[in-house]
Amino acid sequence: MPPAEPDKVPAQSQDESKEQTRPADAGAAASIVDGMWRLPLPECSMSSMQQWSEADLRSRMTGDRLFDNLILNKYEFSTGAPVLKSFPWRLSVPFVLCNARCDFCAAWLVKGEPMPVDLLRALLPVLEHCHEVDLVGWGEPLIHPQFAEILKFIKQTVDPRARVELTTNGVKLLEWADRLLEANVTVFSISISAATAATHSDLMGLDPRCFDKVVQGISHLARRKRQGFPGIQIRPVFIVMQQNLAEIPRFIRLCEELGVDGIVFRTLMPMNEIQRDLDYHRLPPYLHPEFETLRSEAIAAIRASGVPVQASPETWATPVFPKELEAQVVLLPVRSREQRLRTIPRRIVIDQTDSLPVGELDETEQCLPPSENPYGRQAPIRCPSPYTAFYANGFDRMVSPCCYMGRVPGYKKMYFRSTVSFGEIWNSPAMTGLRRSLDQGPLLEPCLKCPFFW
């Protein structure tokens, strides 16, 4: 069977994907997850793969490195394998440095050295198998002092069939746009979360003039798409919060005028404790006195949108903090970013010694049964992240199991120190324990509260 080409992958029509909210049942979720892998359907659907023997799997190998890794990875995912022979095919390149000061992200609070290029070189085995490379990390890629060198390395290493995506706040987008296109970066996720300069400045801590710079960068990409780069995909990202909930209809109209290819509305990440250095407690959208009215208006605008929209409006009402903390955090004062910056100590780069953990079982941690299950989940949960993606922090080389979980409960942290191989991290006790939990249960508390539909 020949490798599947991108244009042969079953794709959603605009009508099907215009309002991509949380699926109503497990079958709908499985259908969306099925389409993540660039493999022919229905032959390589999860339900089909679950019936395959090892001989069936081997008979479908072609010798194409990218394709063979994809099909092995999806087979292991479909069958719930805890230990993987496949490589992740989605990599978030771990940048650390940021020019924004968002209250929904702690990247700007890191006072340390940015990711060295040698960490990226250590991920060479992953890059060679990647179908998706996301230049994102923990911060703003376009201000990294070695970004030009990193961009060159990505272009030389990653298969030209791969999709290379940039996640950016867009302030420097116009300055870098043409060089990004030359390096085969074609997918642009622009974090903007506002329809006005005032709200943009309030939530992201940027100069009010930066909003227009972001809009100009998006407009330039849309123009280049019309001028000979038809493969460009432009997707503004909007995290729904109390301060911007009312701007969603206006934001959709702005995106339509700019000619974007899609809009992504994201839900705030749940927190188990008060965030000392962030005023996260002022952000939950359900704290808005007119929440239900504004959510209804947003849903109507999403349904009427002229471009595809991904959104899960029903998750906007899910409590961000545990019940015992929710009543306390809303009473906390709001502090200026300058006040908080003065109190944050400089973080020292962790010495890469053999004493750093790599996800071993933490026998000292007492894991209590989860207190809440807001979505009524039970195993098996087919969450693709621990199978398909790799998240490493460029500041201290700490590896996260997914973008919503910093550490697997019951296990020590994972550090991709220089003395371990990639496989030791990828199949560490923490990662295999997480995969086993998703397949067999009991589900971990972060998985029960994750706002994604898996």
Tab-separated table of N, CA, C and O in Angstrom, residues 99-189:
chain	number	residue	atom	x	y	z
A	99	ASN	N	7.649	37.961	24.864
A	99	ASN	CA	7.512	39.407	24.916
A	99	ASN	C	6.130	39.827	25.406
A	99	ASN	O	5.852	41.011	25.565
A	100	ALA	N	5.247	38.849	25.647
A	100	ALA	CA	3.926	39.139	26.198
A	100	ALA	C	3.928	38.823	27.694
A	100	ALA	O	4.852	38.187	28.212
A	101	ARG	N	2.897	39.263	28.376
A	101	ARG	CA	2.765	39.018	29.813
A	101	ARG	C	1.334	38.565	30.110
A	101	ARG	O	0.602	39.220	30.856
A	102	CYS	N	0.954	37.464	29.525
A	102	CYS	CA	-0.419	36.974	29.618
A	102	CYS	C	-0.722	36.456	31.016
A	102	CYS	O	0.127	35.826	31.655
A	103	ASP	N	-1.953	36.674	31.462
A	103	ASP	CA	-2.364	36.144	32.753
A	103	ASP	C	-2.855	34.707	32.661
A	103	ASP	O	-3.216	34.112	33.670
A	104	PHE	N	-2.858	34.138	31.465
A	104	PHE	CA	-3.244	32.738	31.306
A	104	PHE	C	-2.040	31.861	30.966
A	104	PHE	O	-2.192	30.686	30.645
A	105	CYS	N	-0.834	32.413	31.049
A	105	CYS	CA	0.385	31.675	30.711
A	105	CYS	C	1.546	32.216	31.537
A	105	CYS	O	1.674	33.432	31.709
A	106	ALA	N	2.387	31.306	32.038
A	106	ALA	CA	3.498	31.715	32.901
A	106	ALA	C	4.820	31.861	32.169
A	106	ALA	O	5.856	32.028	32.808
A	107	ALA	N	4.820	31.815	30.833
A	107	ALA	CA	6.083	31.862	30.090
A	107	ALA	C	6.875	33.131	30.393
A	107	ALA	O	8.101	33.100	30.491
A	108	TRP	N	6.202	34.239	30.552
A	108	TRP	CA	6.897	35.511	30.770
A	108	TRP	C	7.513	35.609	32.165
A	108	TRP	O	8.324	36.494	32.438
A	109	LEU	N	7.149	34.678	33.040
A	109	LEU	CA	7.678	34.692	34.393
A	109	LEU	C	8.998	33.952	34.523
A	109	LEU	O	9.624	33.966	35.578
A	110	VAL	N	9.424	33.273	33.452
A	110	VAL	CA	10.688	32.537	33.482
A	110	VAL	C	11.840	33.526	33.313
A	110	VAL	O	11.906	34.245	32.329
A	111	LYS	N	12.725	33.537	34.273
A	111	LYS	CA	13.909	34.393	34.195
A	111	LYS	C	15.127	33.490	34.072
A	111	LYS	O	15.781	33.164	35.055
A	112	GLY	N	15.406	33.050	32.894
A	112	GLY	CA	16.516	32.135	32.674
A	112	GLY	C	16.999	32.207	31.247
A	112	GLY	O	16.583	33.071	30.473
A	113	GLU	N	17.851	31.278	30.884
A	113	GLU	CA	18.408	31.255	29.540
A	113	GLU	C	17.454	30.551	28.577
A	113	GLU	O	16.774	29.595	28.944
A	114	PRO	N	17.397	30.991	27.324
A	114	PRO	CA	16.527	30.334	26.345
A	114	PRO	C	17.077	28.985	25.907
A	114	PRO	O	18.227	28.643	26.173
A	115	MET	N	16.214	28.223	25.236
A	115	MET	CA	16.587	26.892	24.760
A	115	MET	C	17.847	26.920	23.904
A	115	MET	O	17.931	27.647	22.929
A	116	PRO	N	18.856	26.117	24.238
A	116	PRO	CA	20.024	26.020	23.356
A	116	PRO	C	19.713	25.121	22.161
A	116	PRO	O	18.872	24.224	22.246
A	117	VAL	N	20.396	25.343	21.067
A	117	VAL	CA	20.150	24.571	19.855
A	117	VAL	C	20.495	23.102	20.060
A	117	VAL	O	19.926	22.224	19.419
A	118	ASP	N	21.400	22.779	21.002
A	118	ASP	CA	21.793	21.384	21.172
A	118	ASP	C	20.633	20.517	21.641
A	118	ASP	O	20.598	19.314	21.378
A	119	LEU	N	19.655	21.092	22.335
A	119	LEU	CA	18.480	20.309	22.727
A	119	LEU	C	17.702	19.886	21.491
A	119	LEU	O	17.222	18.751	21.391
A	120	LEU	N	17.587	20.788	20.531
A	120	LEU	CA	16.896	20.443	19.290
A	120	LEU	C	17.641	19.344	18.541
A	120	LEU	O	17.028	18.424	17.985
A	121	ARG	N	18.958	19.409	18.545
A	121	ARG	CA	19.747	18.369	17.867
A	121	ARG	C	19.575	17.010	18.558
A	121	ARG	O	19.625	15.968	17.910
A	122	ALA	N	19.367	17.011	19.868
A	122	ALA	CA	19.132	15.761	20.586
A	122	ALA	C	17.798	15.130	20.198
A	122	ALA	O	17.591	13.932	20.404
A	123	LEU	N	16.924	15.921	19.626
A	123	LEU	CA	15.612	15.426	19.192
A	123	LEU	C	15.616	15.024	17.724
A	123	LEU	O	14.549	14.841	17.134
A	124	LEU	N	16.796	14.868	17.144
A	124	LEU	CA	16.903	14.500	15.733
A	124	LEU	C	16.098	13.248	15.381
A	124	LEU	O	15.400	13.231	14.361
A	125	PRO	N	16.135	12.150	16.187
A	125	PRO	CA	15.343	10.968	15.821
A	125	PRO	C	13.852	11.252	15.713
A	125	PRO	O	13.153	10.633	14.910
A	126	VAL	N	13.368	12.182	16.517
A	126	VAL	CA	11.948	12.545	16.450
A	126	VAL	C	11.686	13.384	15.205
A	126	VAL	O	10.728	13.140	14.464
A	127	LEU	N	12.530	14.373	14.967
A	127	LEU	CA	12.341	15.252	13.812
A	127	LEU	C	12.311	14.466	12.502
A	127	LEU	O	11.554	14.800	11.586
A	128	GLU	N	13.110	13.415	12.413
A	128	GLU	CA	13.161	12.620	11.190
A	128	GLU	C	11.876	11.832	10.944
A	128	GLU	O	11.634	11.391	9.822
A	129	HIS	N	11.058	11.656	11.985
A	129	HIS	CA	9.800	10.916	11.846
A	129	HIS	C	8.576	11.833	11.911
A	129	HIS	O	7.447	11.350	11.898
A	130	CYS	N	8.813	13.126	11.992
A	130	CYS	CA	7.711	14.060	12.228
A	130	CYS	C	6.866	14.313	10.985
A	130	CYS	O	7.386	14.542	9.891
A	131	HIS	N	5.569	14.317	11.191
A	131	HIS	CA	4.628	14.802	10.192
A	131	HIS	C	4.164	16.211	10.534
A	131	HIS	O	3.658	16.917	9.675
A	132	GLU	N	4.310	16.577	11.810
A	132	GLU	CA	3.904	17.906	12.255
A	132	GLU	C	4.945	18.450	13.219
A	132	GLU	O	5.276	17.807	14.218
A	133	VAL	N	5.482	19.612	12.913
A	133	VAL	CA	6.432	20.292	13.786
A	133	VAL	C	5.841	21.642	14.136
A	133	VAL	O	5.518	22.443	13.254
A	134	ASP	N	5.675	21.870	15.428
A	134	ASP	CA	5.082	23.116	15.886
A	134	ASP	C	6.152	23.960	16.563
A	134	ASP	O	6.729	23.559	17.578
A	135	LEU	N	6.447	25.095	15.991
A	135	LEU	CA	7.395	26.036	16.588
A	135	LEU	C	6.638	26.844	17.629
A	135	LEU	O	6.029	27.854	17.326
A	136	VAL	N	6.648	26.342	18.862
A	136	VAL	CA	5.820	26.982	19.878
A	136	VAL	C	6.507	27.034	21.220
A	136	VAL	O	6.896	28.076	21.686
A	137	GLY	N	6.692	25.877	21.858
A	137	GLY	CA	7.338	25.827	23.156
A	137	GLY	C	6.609	26.628	24.216
A	137	GLY	O	5.384	26.714	24.245
A	138	TRP	N	7.380	27.242	25.087
A	138	TRP	CA	6.837	28.005	26.208
A	138	TRP	C	7.283	29.446	26.049
A	138	TRP	O	8.192	29.927	26.697
A	139	GLY	N	6.655	30.148	25.137
A	139	GLY	CA	7.045	31.518	24.872
A	139	GLY	C	6.836	31.890	23.412
A	139	GLY	O	6.072	31.242	22.701
A	140	GLU	N	7.504	32.925	22.963
A	140	GLU	CA	7.349	33.456	21.613
A	140	GLU	C	8.566	33.098	20.765
A	140	GLU	O	9.663	33.638	20.973
A	141	PRO	N	8.418	32.215	19.784
A	141	PRO	CA	9.560	31.777	18.967
A	141	PRO	C	10.274	32.908	18.250
A	141	PRO	O	11.499	32.894	18.115
A	142	LEU	N	9.539	33.888	17.761
A	142	LEU	CA	10.120	34.887	16.867
A	142	LEU	C	11.038	35.880	17.561
A	142	LEU	O	11.658	36.706	16.884
A	143	ILE	N	11.172	35.807	18.891
A	143	ILE	CA	12.132	36.680	19.571
A	143	ILE	C	13.333	35.886	20.080
A	143	ILE	O	14.214	36.449	20.722
A	144	HIS	N	13.374	34.580	19.785
A	144	HIS	CA	14.498	33.759	20.249
A	144	HIS	C	15.781	34.190	19.542
A	144	HIS	O	15.802	34.370	18.321
A	145	PRO	N	16.886	34.376	20.268
A	145	PRO	CA	18.123	34.877	19.646
A	145	PRO	C	18.716	33.935	18.605
A	145	PRO	O	19.499	34.370	17.759
A	146	GLN	N	18.354	32.643	18.643
A	146	GLN	CA	18.877	31.681	17.674
A	146	GLN	C	17.796	31.217	16.693
A	146	GLN	O	17.955	30.183	16.057
A	147	PHE	N	16.743	31.995	16.557
A	147	PHE	CA	15.620	31.514	15.751
A	147	PHE	C	16.020	31.270	14.298
A	147	PHE	O	15.592	30.283	13.687
A	148	ALA	N	16.842	32.118	13.719
A	148	ALA	CA	17.250	31.930	12.328
A	148	ALA	C	18.004	30.608	12.162
A	148	ALA	O	17.783	29.865	11.194
A	149	GLU	N	18.877	30.276	13.109
A	149	GLU	CA	19.627	29.022	13.057
A	149	GLU	C	18.696	27.820	13.233
A	149	GLU	O	18.838	26.801	12.547
A	150	ILE	N	17.753	27.947	14.143
A	150	ILE	CA	16.791	26.866	14.384
A	150	ILE	C	15.919	26.643	13.152
A	150	ILE	O	15.655	25.501	12.757
A	151	LEU	N	15.500	27.725	12.528
A	151	LEU	CA	14.673	27.618	11.325
A	151	LEU	C	15.438	26.898	10.215
A	151	LEU	O	14.881	26.049	9.509
A	152	LYS	N	16.714	27.200	10.079
A	152	LYS	CA	17.556	26.536	9.070
A	152	LYS	C	17.687	25.043	9.374
A	152	LYS	O	17.593	24.198	8.471
A	153	PHE	N	17.881	24.687	10.646
A	153	PHE	CA	18.019	23.283	11.033
A	153	PHE	C	16.727	22.512	10.761
A	153	PHE	O	16.753	21.373	10.273
A	154	ILE	N	15.603	23.118	11.042
A	154	ILE	CA	14.296	22.486	10.776
A	154	ILE	C	14.139	22.220	9.281
A	154	ILE	O	13.747	21.125	8.854
A	155	LYS	N	14.488	23.195	8.480
A	155	LYS	CA	14.343	23.042	7.024
A	155	LYS	C	15.228	21.909	6.503
A	155	LYS	O	14.849	21.156	5.604
A	156	GLN	N	16.442	21.762	7.053
A	156	GLN	CA	17.385	20.748	6.585
A	156	GLN	C	17.035	19.348	7.083
A	156	GLN	O	17.395	18.352	6.453
A	157	THR	N	16.335	19.242	8.217
A	157	THR	CA	16.131	17.958	8.894
A	157	THR	C	14.759	17.353	8.642
A	157	THR	O	14.640	16.137	8.435
A	158	VAL	N	13.737	18.160	8.657
A	158	VAL	CA	12.366	17.658	8.599
A	158	VAL	C	11.988	17.302	7.166
A	158	VAL	O	12.338	18.018	6.213
A	159	ASP	N	11.294	16.181	7.007
A	159	ASP	CA	10.837	15.746	5.686
A	159	ASP	C	9.998	16.849	5.037
A	159	ASP	O	9.147	17.449	5.695
A	160	PRO	N	10.220	17.140	3.758
A	160	PRO	CA	9.472	18.229	3.111
A	160	PRO	C	7.967	17.989	3.054
A	160	PRO	O	7.196	18.925	2.820
A	161	ARG	N	7.537	16.735	3.272
A	161	ARG	CA	6.091	16.455	3.299
A	161	ARG	C	5.445	16.855	4.620
A	161	ARG	O	4.222	16.887	4.735
A	162	ALA	N	6.256	17.113	5.619
A	162	ALA	CA	5.728	17.422	6.946
A	162	ALA	C	5.078	18.798	6.968
A	162	ALA	O	5.424	19.689	6.189
A	163	ARG	N	4.152	18.940	7.886
A	163	ARG	CA	3.514	20.238	8.104
A	163	ARG	C	4.257	20.956	9.216
A	163	ARG	O	4.357	20.451	10.334
A	164	VAL	N	4.814	22.118	8.907
A	164	VAL	CA	5.532	22.903	9.901
A	164	VAL	C	4.655	24.089	10.286
A	164	VAL	O	4.246	24.883	9.429
A	165	GLU	N	4.380	24.189	11.571
A	165	GLU	CA	3.447	25.194	12.072
A	165	GLU	C	4.149	26.135	13.033
A	165	GLU	O	5.010	25.727	13.811
A	166	LEU	N	3.769	27.383	12.993
A	166	LEU	CA	4.269	28.376	13.933
A	166	LEU	C	3.122	28.816	14.834
A	166	LEU	O	2.049	29.178	14.351
A	167	THR	N	3.356	28.767	16.132
A	167	THR	CA	2.423	29.350	17.094
A	167	THR	C	3.073	30.624	17.625
A	167	THR	O	4.178	30.589	18.179
A	168	THR	N	2.410	31.731	17.451
A	168	THR	CA	3.014	33.029	17.747
A	168	THR	C	1.959	33.995	18.262
A	168	THR	O	0.760	33.832	17.986
A	169	ASN	N	2.399	34.991	18.997
A	169	ASN	CA	1.454	36.048	19.370
A	169	ASN	C	1.342	37.099	18.262
A	169	ASN	O	0.541	38.032	18.372
A	170	GLY	N	2.145	36.961	17.222
A	170	GLY	CA	1.967	37.761	16.025
A	170	GLY	C	2.613	39.126	16.015
A	170	GLY	O	2.590	39.809	14.982
A	171	VAL	N	3.210	39.547	17.100
A	171	VAL	CA	3.785	40.896	17.145
A	171	VAL	C	4.929	41.038	16.142
A	171	VAL	O	5.093	42.090	15.505
A	172	LYS	N	5.744	39.981	15.958
A	172	LYS	CA	6.868	40.003	15.027
A	172	LYS	C	6.549	39.259	13.722
A	172	LYS	O	7.454	39.011	12.913
A	173	LEU	N	5.304	38.917	13.511
A	173	LEU	CA	4.938	38.087	12.366
A	173	LEU	C	5.255	38.764	11.032
A	173	LEU	O	5.816	38.135	10.120
A	174	LEU	N	4.927	40.018	10.889
A	174	LEU	CA	5.181	40.721	9.634
A	174	LEU	C	6.674	40.746	9.314
A	174	LEU	O	7.084	40.566	8.163
A	175	GLU	N	7.502	40.906	10.329
A	175	GLU	CA	8.954	40.968	10.160
A	175	GLU	C	9.532	39.640	9.655
A	175	GLU	O	10.478	39.615	8.862
A	176	TRP	N	8.967	38.496	10.085
A	176	TRP	CA	9.510	37.181	9.773
A	176	TRP	C	8.739	36.431	8.687
A	176	TRP	O	9.199	35.369	8.224
A	177	ALA	N	7.597	36.918	8.283
A	177	ALA	CA	6.677	36.139	7.443
A	177	ALA	C	7.334	35.543	6.201
A	177	ALA	O	7.199	34.341	5.933
A	178	ASP	N	8.046	36.328	5.438
A	178	ASP	CA	8.605	35.830	4.179
A	178	ASP	C	9.698	34.789	4.413
A	178	ASP	O	9.797	33.793	3.676
A	179	ARG	N	10.519	34.961	5.454
A	179	ARG	CA	11.549	33.967	5.766
A	179	ARG	C	10.923	32.663	6.256
A	179	ARG	O	11.443	31.569	5.984
A	180	LEU	N	9.814	32.752	6.945
A	180	LEU	CA	9.104	31.551	7.396
A	180	LEU	C	8.565	30.767	6.212
A	180	LEU	O	8.666	29.536	6.160
A	181	LEU	N	8.019	31.454	5.248
A	181	LEU	CA	7.498	30.784	4.057
A	181	LEU	C	8.626	30.101	3.283
A	181	LEU	O	8.455	28.990	2.767
A	182	GLU	N	9.777	30.740	3.205
A	182	GLU	CA	10.928	30.139	2.510
A	182	GLU	C	11.405	28.863	3.206
A	182	GLU	O	11.971	27.973	2.567
A	183	ALA	N	11.162	28.755	4.516
A	183	ALA	CA	11.584	27.578	5.283
A	183	ALA	C	10.484	26.520	5.364
A	183	ALA	O	10.559	25.612	6.184
A	184	ASN	N	9.465	26.646	4.533
A	184	ASN	CA	8.380	25.665	4.452
A	184	ASN	C	7.443	25.698	5.651
A	184	ASN	O	6.768	24.717	5.958
A	185	VAL	N	7.393	26.807	6.363
A	185	VAL	CA	6.386	26.995	7.406
A	185	VAL	C	5.113	27.476	6.720
A	185	VAL	O	5.111	28.539	6.091
A	186	THR	N	4.071	26.695	6.822
A	186	THR	CA	2.843	27.025	6.076
A	186	THR	C	1.614	27.157	6.961
A	186	THR	O	0.579	27.640	6.503
A	187	VAL	N	1.695	26.714	8.219
A	187	VAL	CA	0.538	26.787	9.114
A	187	VAL	C	0.852	27.785	10.222
A	187	VAL	O	1.893	27.692	10.886
A	188	PHE	N	-0.044	28.740	10.410
A	188	PHE	CA	0.195	29.819	11.362
A	188	PHE	C	-0.956	29.887	12.360
A	188	PHE	O	-2.097	30.177	11.982
A	189	SER	N	-0.645	29.601	13.622
A	189	SER	CA	-1.610	29.765	14.708
A	189	SER	C	-1.235	31.034	15.461
A	189	SER	O	-0.157	31.105	16.069
